Structure formats: C-alpha cells, structure tokens
Short mmCIF file of C-alpha atoms in Angstrom, two decimals:
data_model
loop_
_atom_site.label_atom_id
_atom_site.label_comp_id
_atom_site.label_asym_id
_atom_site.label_seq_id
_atom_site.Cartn_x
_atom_site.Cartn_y
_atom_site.Cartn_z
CA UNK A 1380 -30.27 40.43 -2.25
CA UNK A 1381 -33.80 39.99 -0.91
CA UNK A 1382 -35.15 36.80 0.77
CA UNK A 1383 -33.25 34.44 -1.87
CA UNK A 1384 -34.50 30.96 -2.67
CA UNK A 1385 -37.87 31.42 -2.05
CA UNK A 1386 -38.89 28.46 -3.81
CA UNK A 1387 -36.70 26.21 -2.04
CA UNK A 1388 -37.98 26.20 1.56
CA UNK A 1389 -36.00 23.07 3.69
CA UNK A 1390 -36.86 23.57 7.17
CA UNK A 1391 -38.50 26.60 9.27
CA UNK A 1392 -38.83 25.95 13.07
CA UNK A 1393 -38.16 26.92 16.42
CA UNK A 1394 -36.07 23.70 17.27
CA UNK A 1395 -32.59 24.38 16.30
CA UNK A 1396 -31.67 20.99 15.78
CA UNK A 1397 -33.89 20.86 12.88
CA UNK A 1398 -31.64 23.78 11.33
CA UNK A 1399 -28.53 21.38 12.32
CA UNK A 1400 -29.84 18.65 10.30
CA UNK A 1401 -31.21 20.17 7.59
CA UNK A 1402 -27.78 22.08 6.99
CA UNK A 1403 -25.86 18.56 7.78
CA UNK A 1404 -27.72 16.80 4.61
CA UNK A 1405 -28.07 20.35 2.23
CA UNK A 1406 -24.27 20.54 2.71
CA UNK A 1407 -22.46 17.21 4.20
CA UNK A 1408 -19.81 17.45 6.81
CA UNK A 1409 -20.42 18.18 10.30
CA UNK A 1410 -22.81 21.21 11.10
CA UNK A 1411 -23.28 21.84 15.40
CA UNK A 1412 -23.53 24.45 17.38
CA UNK A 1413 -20.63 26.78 18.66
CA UNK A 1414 -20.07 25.67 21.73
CA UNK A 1415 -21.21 22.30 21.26
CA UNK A 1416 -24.19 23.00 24.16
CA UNK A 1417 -24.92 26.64 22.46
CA UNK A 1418 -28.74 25.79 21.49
CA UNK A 1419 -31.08 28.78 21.08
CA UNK A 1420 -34.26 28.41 20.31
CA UNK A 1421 -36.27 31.42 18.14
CA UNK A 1422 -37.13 31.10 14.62
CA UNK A 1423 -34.69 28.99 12.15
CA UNK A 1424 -35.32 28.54 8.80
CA UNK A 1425 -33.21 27.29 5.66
CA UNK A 1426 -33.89 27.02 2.03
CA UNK A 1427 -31.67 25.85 0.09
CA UNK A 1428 -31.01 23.69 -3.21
CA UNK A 1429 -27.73 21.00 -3.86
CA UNK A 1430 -26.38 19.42 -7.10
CA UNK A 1431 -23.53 17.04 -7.91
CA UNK A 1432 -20.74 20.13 -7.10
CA UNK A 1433 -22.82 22.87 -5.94
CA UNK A 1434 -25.12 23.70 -2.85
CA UNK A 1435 -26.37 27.34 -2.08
CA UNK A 1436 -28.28 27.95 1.43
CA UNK A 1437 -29.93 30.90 3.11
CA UNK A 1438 -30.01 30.77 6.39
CA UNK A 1439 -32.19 32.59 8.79
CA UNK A 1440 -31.46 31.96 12.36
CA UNK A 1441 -29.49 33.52 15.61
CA UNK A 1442 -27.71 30.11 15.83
CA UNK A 1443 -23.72 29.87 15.96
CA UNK A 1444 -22.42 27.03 13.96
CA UNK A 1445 -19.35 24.98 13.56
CA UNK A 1446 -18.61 23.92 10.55
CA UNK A 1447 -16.47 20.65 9.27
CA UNK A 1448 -15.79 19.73 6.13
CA UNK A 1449 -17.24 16.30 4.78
CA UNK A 1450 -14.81 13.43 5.15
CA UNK A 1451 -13.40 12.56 1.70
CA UNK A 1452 -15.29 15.93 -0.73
CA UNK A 1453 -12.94 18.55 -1.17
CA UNK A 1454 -15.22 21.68 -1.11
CA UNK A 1455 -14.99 25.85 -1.43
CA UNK A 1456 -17.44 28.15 0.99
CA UNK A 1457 -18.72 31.10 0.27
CA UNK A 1458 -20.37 33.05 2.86
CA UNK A 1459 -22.29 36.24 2.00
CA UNK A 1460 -24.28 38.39 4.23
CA UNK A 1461 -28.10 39.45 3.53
CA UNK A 1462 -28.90 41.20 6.06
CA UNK A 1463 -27.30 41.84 9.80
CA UNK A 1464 -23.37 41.08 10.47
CA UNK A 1465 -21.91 37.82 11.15
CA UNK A 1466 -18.54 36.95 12.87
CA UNK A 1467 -17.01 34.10 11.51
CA UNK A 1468 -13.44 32.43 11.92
CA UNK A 1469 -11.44 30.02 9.35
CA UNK A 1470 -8.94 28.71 11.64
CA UNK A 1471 -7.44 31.05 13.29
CA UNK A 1472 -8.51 34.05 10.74
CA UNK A 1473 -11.46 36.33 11.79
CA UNK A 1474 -13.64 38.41 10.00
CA UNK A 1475 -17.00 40.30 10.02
CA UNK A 1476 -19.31 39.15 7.23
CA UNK A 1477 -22.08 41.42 5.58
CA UNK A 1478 -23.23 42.59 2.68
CA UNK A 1479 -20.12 44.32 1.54
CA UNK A 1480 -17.49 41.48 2.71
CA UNK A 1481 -17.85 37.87 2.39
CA UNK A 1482 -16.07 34.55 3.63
CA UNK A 1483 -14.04 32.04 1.46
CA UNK A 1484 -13.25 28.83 2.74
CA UNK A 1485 -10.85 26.48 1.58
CA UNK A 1486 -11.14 22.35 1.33
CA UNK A 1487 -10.47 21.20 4.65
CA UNK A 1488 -11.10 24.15 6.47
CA UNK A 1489 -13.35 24.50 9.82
CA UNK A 1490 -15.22 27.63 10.13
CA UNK A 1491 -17.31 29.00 12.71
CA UNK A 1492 -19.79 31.41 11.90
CA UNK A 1493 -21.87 33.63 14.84
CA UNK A 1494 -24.93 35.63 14.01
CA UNK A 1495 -24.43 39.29 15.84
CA UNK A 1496 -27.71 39.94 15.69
CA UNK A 1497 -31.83 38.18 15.64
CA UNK A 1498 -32.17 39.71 12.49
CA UNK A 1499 -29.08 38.62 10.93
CA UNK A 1500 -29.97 36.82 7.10
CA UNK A 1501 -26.47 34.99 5.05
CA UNK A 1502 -26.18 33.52 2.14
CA UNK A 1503 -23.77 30.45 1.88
CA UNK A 1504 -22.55 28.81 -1.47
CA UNK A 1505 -20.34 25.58 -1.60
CA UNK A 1506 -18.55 24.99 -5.12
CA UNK A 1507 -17.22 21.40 -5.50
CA UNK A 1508 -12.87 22.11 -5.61
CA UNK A 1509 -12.68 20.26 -9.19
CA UNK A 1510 -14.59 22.70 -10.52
CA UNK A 1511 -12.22 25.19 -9.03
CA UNK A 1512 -9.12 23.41 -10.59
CA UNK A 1513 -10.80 23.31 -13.68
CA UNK A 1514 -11.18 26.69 -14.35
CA UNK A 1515 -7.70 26.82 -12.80
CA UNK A 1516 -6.49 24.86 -15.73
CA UNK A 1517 -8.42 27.01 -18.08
CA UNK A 1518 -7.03 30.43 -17.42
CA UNK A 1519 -3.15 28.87 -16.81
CA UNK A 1520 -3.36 25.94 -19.33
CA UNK A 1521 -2.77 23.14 -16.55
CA UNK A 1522 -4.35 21.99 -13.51
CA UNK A 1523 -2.95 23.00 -10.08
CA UNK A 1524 0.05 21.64 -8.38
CA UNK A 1525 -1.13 21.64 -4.87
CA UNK A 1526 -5.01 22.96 -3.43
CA UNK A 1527 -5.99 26.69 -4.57
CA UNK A 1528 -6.28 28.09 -0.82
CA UNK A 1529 -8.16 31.77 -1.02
CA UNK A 1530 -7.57 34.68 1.12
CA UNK A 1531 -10.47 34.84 4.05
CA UNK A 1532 -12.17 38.04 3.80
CA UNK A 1533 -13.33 38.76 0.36
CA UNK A 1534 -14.14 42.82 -0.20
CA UNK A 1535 -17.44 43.45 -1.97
CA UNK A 1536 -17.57 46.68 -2.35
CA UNK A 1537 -14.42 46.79 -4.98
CA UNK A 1538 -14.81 45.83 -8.26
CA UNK A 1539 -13.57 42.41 -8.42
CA UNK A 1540 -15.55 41.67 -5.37
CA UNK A 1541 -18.65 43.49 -6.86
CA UNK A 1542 -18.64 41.15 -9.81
CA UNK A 1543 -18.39 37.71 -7.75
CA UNK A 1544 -21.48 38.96 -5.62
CA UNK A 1545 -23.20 39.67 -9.22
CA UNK A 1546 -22.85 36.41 -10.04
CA UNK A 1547 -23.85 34.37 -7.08
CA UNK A 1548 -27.22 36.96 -7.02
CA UNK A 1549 -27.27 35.78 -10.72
CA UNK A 1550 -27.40 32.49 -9.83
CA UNK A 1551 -29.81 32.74 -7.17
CA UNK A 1552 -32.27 34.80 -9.39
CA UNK A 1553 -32.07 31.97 -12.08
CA UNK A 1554 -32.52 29.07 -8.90
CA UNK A 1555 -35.32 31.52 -8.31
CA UNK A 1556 -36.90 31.82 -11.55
CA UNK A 1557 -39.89 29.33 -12.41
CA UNK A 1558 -39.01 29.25 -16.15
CA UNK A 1559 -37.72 25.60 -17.12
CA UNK A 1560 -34.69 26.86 -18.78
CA UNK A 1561 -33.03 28.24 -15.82
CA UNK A 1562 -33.36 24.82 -13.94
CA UNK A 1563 -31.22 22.84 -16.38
CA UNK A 1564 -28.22 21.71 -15.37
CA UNK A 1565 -25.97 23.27 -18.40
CA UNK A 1566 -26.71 26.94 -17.24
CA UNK A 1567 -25.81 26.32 -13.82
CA UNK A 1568 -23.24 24.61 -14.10
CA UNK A 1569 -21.91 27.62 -16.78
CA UNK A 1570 -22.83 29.91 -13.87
CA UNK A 1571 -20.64 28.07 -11.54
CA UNK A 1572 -18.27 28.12 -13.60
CA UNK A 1573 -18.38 31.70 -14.04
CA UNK A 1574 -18.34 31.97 -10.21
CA UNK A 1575 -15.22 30.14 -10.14
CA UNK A 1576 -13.45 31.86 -12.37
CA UNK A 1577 -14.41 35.20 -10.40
CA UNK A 1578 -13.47 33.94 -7.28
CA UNK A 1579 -10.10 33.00 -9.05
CA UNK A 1580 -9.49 36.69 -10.63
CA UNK A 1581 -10.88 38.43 -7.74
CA UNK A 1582 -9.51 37.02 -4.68
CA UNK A 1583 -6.07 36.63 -3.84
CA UNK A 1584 -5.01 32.73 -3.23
CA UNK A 1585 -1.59 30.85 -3.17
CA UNK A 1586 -1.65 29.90 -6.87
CA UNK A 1587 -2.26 34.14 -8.12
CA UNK A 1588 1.58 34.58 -9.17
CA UNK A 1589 0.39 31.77 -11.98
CA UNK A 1590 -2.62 33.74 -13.06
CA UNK A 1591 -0.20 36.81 -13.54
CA UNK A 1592 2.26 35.12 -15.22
CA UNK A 1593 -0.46 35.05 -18.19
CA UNK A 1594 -2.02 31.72 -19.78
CA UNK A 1595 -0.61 29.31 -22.01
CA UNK A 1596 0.39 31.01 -25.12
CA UNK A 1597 3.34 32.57 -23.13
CA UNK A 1598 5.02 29.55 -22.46
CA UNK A 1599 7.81 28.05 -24.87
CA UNK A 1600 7.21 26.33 -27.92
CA UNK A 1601 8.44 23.12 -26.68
CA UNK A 1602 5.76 23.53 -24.16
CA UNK A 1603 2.82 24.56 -25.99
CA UNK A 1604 3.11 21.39 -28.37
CA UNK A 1605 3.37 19.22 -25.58
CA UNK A 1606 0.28 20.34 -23.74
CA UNK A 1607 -1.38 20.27 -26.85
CA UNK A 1608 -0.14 16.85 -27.55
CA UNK A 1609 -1.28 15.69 -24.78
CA UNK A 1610 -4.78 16.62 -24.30
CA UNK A 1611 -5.28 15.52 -27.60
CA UNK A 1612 -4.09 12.16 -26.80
CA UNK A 1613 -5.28 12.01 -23.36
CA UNK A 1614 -7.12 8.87 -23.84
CA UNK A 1615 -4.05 7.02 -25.67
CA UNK A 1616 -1.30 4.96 -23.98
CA UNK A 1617 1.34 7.71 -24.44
CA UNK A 1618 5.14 8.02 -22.97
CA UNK A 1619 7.30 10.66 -22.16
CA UNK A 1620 9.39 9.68 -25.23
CA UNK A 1621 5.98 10.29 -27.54
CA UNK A 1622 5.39 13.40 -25.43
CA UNK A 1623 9.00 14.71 -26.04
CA UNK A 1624 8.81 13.50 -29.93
CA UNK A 1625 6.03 15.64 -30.51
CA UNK A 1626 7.39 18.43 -28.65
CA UNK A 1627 10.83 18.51 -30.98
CA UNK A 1628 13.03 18.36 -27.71
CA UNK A 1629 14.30 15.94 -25.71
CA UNK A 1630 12.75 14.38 -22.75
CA UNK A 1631 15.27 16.10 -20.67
CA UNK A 1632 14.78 19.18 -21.85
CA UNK A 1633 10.97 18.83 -21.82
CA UNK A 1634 10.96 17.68 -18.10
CA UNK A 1635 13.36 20.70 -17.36
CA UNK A 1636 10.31 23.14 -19.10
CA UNK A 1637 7.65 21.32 -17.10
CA UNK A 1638 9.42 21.89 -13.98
CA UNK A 1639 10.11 25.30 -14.13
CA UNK A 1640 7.02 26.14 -15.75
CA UNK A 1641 4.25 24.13 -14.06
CA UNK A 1642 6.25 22.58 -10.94
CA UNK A 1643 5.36 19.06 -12.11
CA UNK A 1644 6.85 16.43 -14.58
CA UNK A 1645 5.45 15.52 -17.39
CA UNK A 1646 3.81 12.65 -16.50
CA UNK A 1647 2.58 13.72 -13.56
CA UNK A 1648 0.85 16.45 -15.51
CA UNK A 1649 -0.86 14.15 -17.74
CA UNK A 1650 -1.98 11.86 -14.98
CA UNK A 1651 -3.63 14.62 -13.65
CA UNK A 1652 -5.19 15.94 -16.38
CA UNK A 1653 -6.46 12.77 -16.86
CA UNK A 1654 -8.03 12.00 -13.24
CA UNK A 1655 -9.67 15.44 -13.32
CA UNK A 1656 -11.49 14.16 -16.61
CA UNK A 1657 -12.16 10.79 -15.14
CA UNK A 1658 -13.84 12.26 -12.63
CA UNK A 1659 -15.77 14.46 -14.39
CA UNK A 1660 -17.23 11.41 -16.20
CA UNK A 1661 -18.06 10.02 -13.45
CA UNK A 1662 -20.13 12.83 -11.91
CA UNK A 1663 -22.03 13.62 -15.36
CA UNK A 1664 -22.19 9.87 -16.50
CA UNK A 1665 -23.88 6.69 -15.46
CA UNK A 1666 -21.24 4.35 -17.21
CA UNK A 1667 -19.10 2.49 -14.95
CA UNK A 1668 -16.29 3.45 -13.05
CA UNK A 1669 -14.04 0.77 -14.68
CA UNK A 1670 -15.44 1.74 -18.24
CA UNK A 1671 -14.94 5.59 -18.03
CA UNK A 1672 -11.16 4.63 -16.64
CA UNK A 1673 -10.45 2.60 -19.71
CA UNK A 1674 -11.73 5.10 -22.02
CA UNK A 1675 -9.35 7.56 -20.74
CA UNK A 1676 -6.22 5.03 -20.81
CA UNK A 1677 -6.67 3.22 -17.61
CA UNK A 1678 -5.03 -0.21 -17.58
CA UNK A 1679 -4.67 -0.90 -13.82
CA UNK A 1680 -7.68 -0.19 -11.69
CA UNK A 1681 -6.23 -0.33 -8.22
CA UNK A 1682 -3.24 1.63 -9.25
CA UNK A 1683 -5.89 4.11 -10.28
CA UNK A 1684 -8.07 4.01 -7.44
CA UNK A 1685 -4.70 4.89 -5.35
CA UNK A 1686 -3.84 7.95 -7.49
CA UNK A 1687 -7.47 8.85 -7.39
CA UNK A 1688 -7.40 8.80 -3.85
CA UNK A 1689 -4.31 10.74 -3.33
CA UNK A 1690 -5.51 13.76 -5.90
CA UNK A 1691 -8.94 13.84 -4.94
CA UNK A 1692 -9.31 12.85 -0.93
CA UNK A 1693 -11.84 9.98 -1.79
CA UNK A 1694 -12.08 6.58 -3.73
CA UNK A 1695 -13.70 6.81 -7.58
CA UNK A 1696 -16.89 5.03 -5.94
CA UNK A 1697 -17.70 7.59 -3.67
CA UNK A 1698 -17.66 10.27 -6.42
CA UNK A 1699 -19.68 8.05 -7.70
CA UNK A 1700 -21.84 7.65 -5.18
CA UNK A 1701 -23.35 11.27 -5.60
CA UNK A 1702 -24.37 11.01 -8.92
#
C-alpha cells in the first residue's frame, strides 16, 4: 500500500500541533502526544477523509500519540502499517504494528501508538460500532448482547488477515479513484460493511463462540418464527403475547429459547433491534428524531431517549448531530 489518499491531503507541516489538531477533528476524541510534553518537530503530514461512521487517515510523522475515544461515539480502530514499525499499546496489551500485523481497538479503548522510526508511514481506519453490530446481527440473526471487543494484534500475513487488509486497500483505492462512482456513499458504505464483516470472521473477539455456533437457520422453530415475526413487525405496537402467538409456544417457553439462545428476553431483543434501526434513520435521514421514533413504534420519547442512551453511549440528538 503506497502513499494512500493522495487526494485527500489535511495538513503537512513541521509543527506537530497541527498534526494534533488535524487528527482531533478527522477522528474526534482526544489526540496528544505520548508523554503529554513529547513534541517533535520534523515533517507531519495527514490525509485523510471522514463520513457519518467511517474515517480512514494516513499518517506520516515521528510523533507518539495518545489516543481517547470521543465522549459519547462508540468507535472500532484499525491500525495498519505502510511503511516502518510502530509500537502501540491498548491498555495494557502491546504490540508491534507493520505491514504484516495490525491493531484493533475496541469502543472505549485508549491506545498509544509510537513511531520506531522517521520513516515510519500507518494507515488508521475508524468504523462506527453500529455498523459492527449490524453485521453482527447479520451473520448470527440478532444484534449483540454486550460490545464486540476484538483481540489486539491482528496477523496479516494469514489468510483471514490477508483478506481484511484487501479490503481496507480496496477501499482506499476506490477513496483514491477520481471516477464519480466510487465517491458515492452506497459503495462505501457496502465496503465498510464488507470490512466489518472481515474483521468479524477474521479476528477473534468475545462474541466468536456465536459466529461458530452457525446463523439463524440452526436455531428452533419456535425461534425462527419469532425473529421473523418480529422484524417484520418491528414498526407495530407488538407484545410478548403476539410474539409468542406467532411463534406457536408459549411466552414461557419462548423467553426460555431467547435466553438460552441469544442471552436476552424477548423484548429486550426487539427493543434493540429496533434502536439499532432508529438510529440508522437517523444517520441516513433528515426527518426528525421524534418522527423516525414513531415510525418505528415509539410512543414515549424520553423513555426512548433513556434506552437510547444506555445502548448507544449518547442521546438520539447527538447522532443526530453528525448527519
């Protein structure tokens, strides 16, 4: 991967702190220097591009960073070497990023990330976490119980790893290229998806037991017609009794499946369900918040906002604040 995102040059100086803020506003969260009074001055440059749930950067520069995630956006890293060797930490996990190993970093997560070297060149994507769930929910048939929380190191050089760093240079050929169709938002957004769903296959993470167990069709009957039932009727005021009614079993029994299968009740699954569509409206939609609610069987806004909140780490207004 050769001097990616040409097009997109943000900032190329020998003042550091114009790296520092550049990264800050490409990115969000806290970007400084590691220690705090580390500055070294040389060349720094970024390019970079940022959407509603993605943001991909290359970064040229002897600098060490800290890195804190934004208050309230619930974000995956991933850090690829272009050139040179970097040593990063997630926590209290280390290890060396180049070409043939990269960095994941989970929602939350504070990484530090130290240039070994003048010439050393990286690559770093951020994937909004819904996106992540999403394609979570795709390959198991439900959404995640709890935050998908990767492995650190992620090996390159094996298969799986091979075909998440084909991606990503997919992406960043197409963020490259100057023909139109490449720049719309559908194919990226299929590309991150892609990416996700890589990064889900490939690297091990404390939901992969699910992913084993095999998708949807393997679960009971009973199940199946009640996850069917209710994504059809997601926008309807539905009950556990409907739920149960269209499943052929009772609610006990049904909640008894859901538990052992998914770790959740019922309900809770379809609240879920439905705040991860909520919020994609809101992201790909200028309608208001309280419209997009009610279309997907809202009737009480602040208990909403609450449950919002709680699932996603920020009110629905400042989701919709990056549209």
């Amino acid at each position: 991967m050769t001097a990616p995102l040409h097009n997109f040059l943000i900032t190329k100086s020998e003042n550091p702190v114009d790296l520092l803020n550049a990264a800050t506003r490409l990115f969000g969260g806290s970007i400084a220097t590691s220690p705090l009074d580390g500055l070294c001055h040389g060349d720094h440059e970024l390019r970079g591009v940022s959407a509603d749930d993605f943001a991909a950067g290359y970064f040229a520069s002897p600098l060490d960073v800290r890195v804190v995630s934004a208050a309230g956006r619930r974000s995956y890293f991933v850090n690829i070497g272009v050139a040179g060797t970097i040593e990063a930490t997630r926590g209290s996990l280390r290890a060396t990023l180049d070409s043939a190993t990269a960095g994941v970093v989970n929602p939350g997560d504070t990484q530090e990330l130290r240039p070994l070297g003048a010439g050393t060149r990286f690559l770093g994507l951020r994937i909004d976490a819904a996106l992540v769930d999403q394609e979570f929910a795709a390959l198991t048939g439900h959404p995640p119980v709890s935050t998908v929380r990767f492995d650190f190191g992620l090996d390159l050089a094996k298969p799986k790893g091979r075909a998440v760093r084909l991606l990503v240079r997919s992406l960043v050929e197409q963020l490259d290229s100057e023909d139109p169709l490449f720049q719309r938002p559908e194919l990226l957004r299929s590309q991150l998806r892609c990416i996700a769903t890589a990064l889900l296959l490939a690297q091990p993470h404390s939901h992969t037991d699910e992913l084993r167990d095999g998708p949807q069709p393997s679960y009971p009957r009973s199940l199946r017609a009640a996850l069917a039932f209710i994504d059809a009727n997601l926008a309807e005021h539905i009950g556990l009794g409907d739920i149960a009614a269209a499943a052929d079993c009772s609610p006990r029994t049904l909640g008894s499946a859901f538990r052992d299968r998914l770790g959740l009740s019922p309900m809770s699954y379809l609240r879920n369900l439905r705040l991860e569509r909520i919020r994609t409206d809101i992201l790909g939609s200028t309608d208001q918040i309280g419209t997009i609610a009610y279309r997907w069987g809202i009737t009480h806004l602040g208990r909403f906002a609450r449950e919002y909140h709680d699932r996603f780490g920020e009110l629905p207004s400042d989701t919709a604040a990056r549209r």
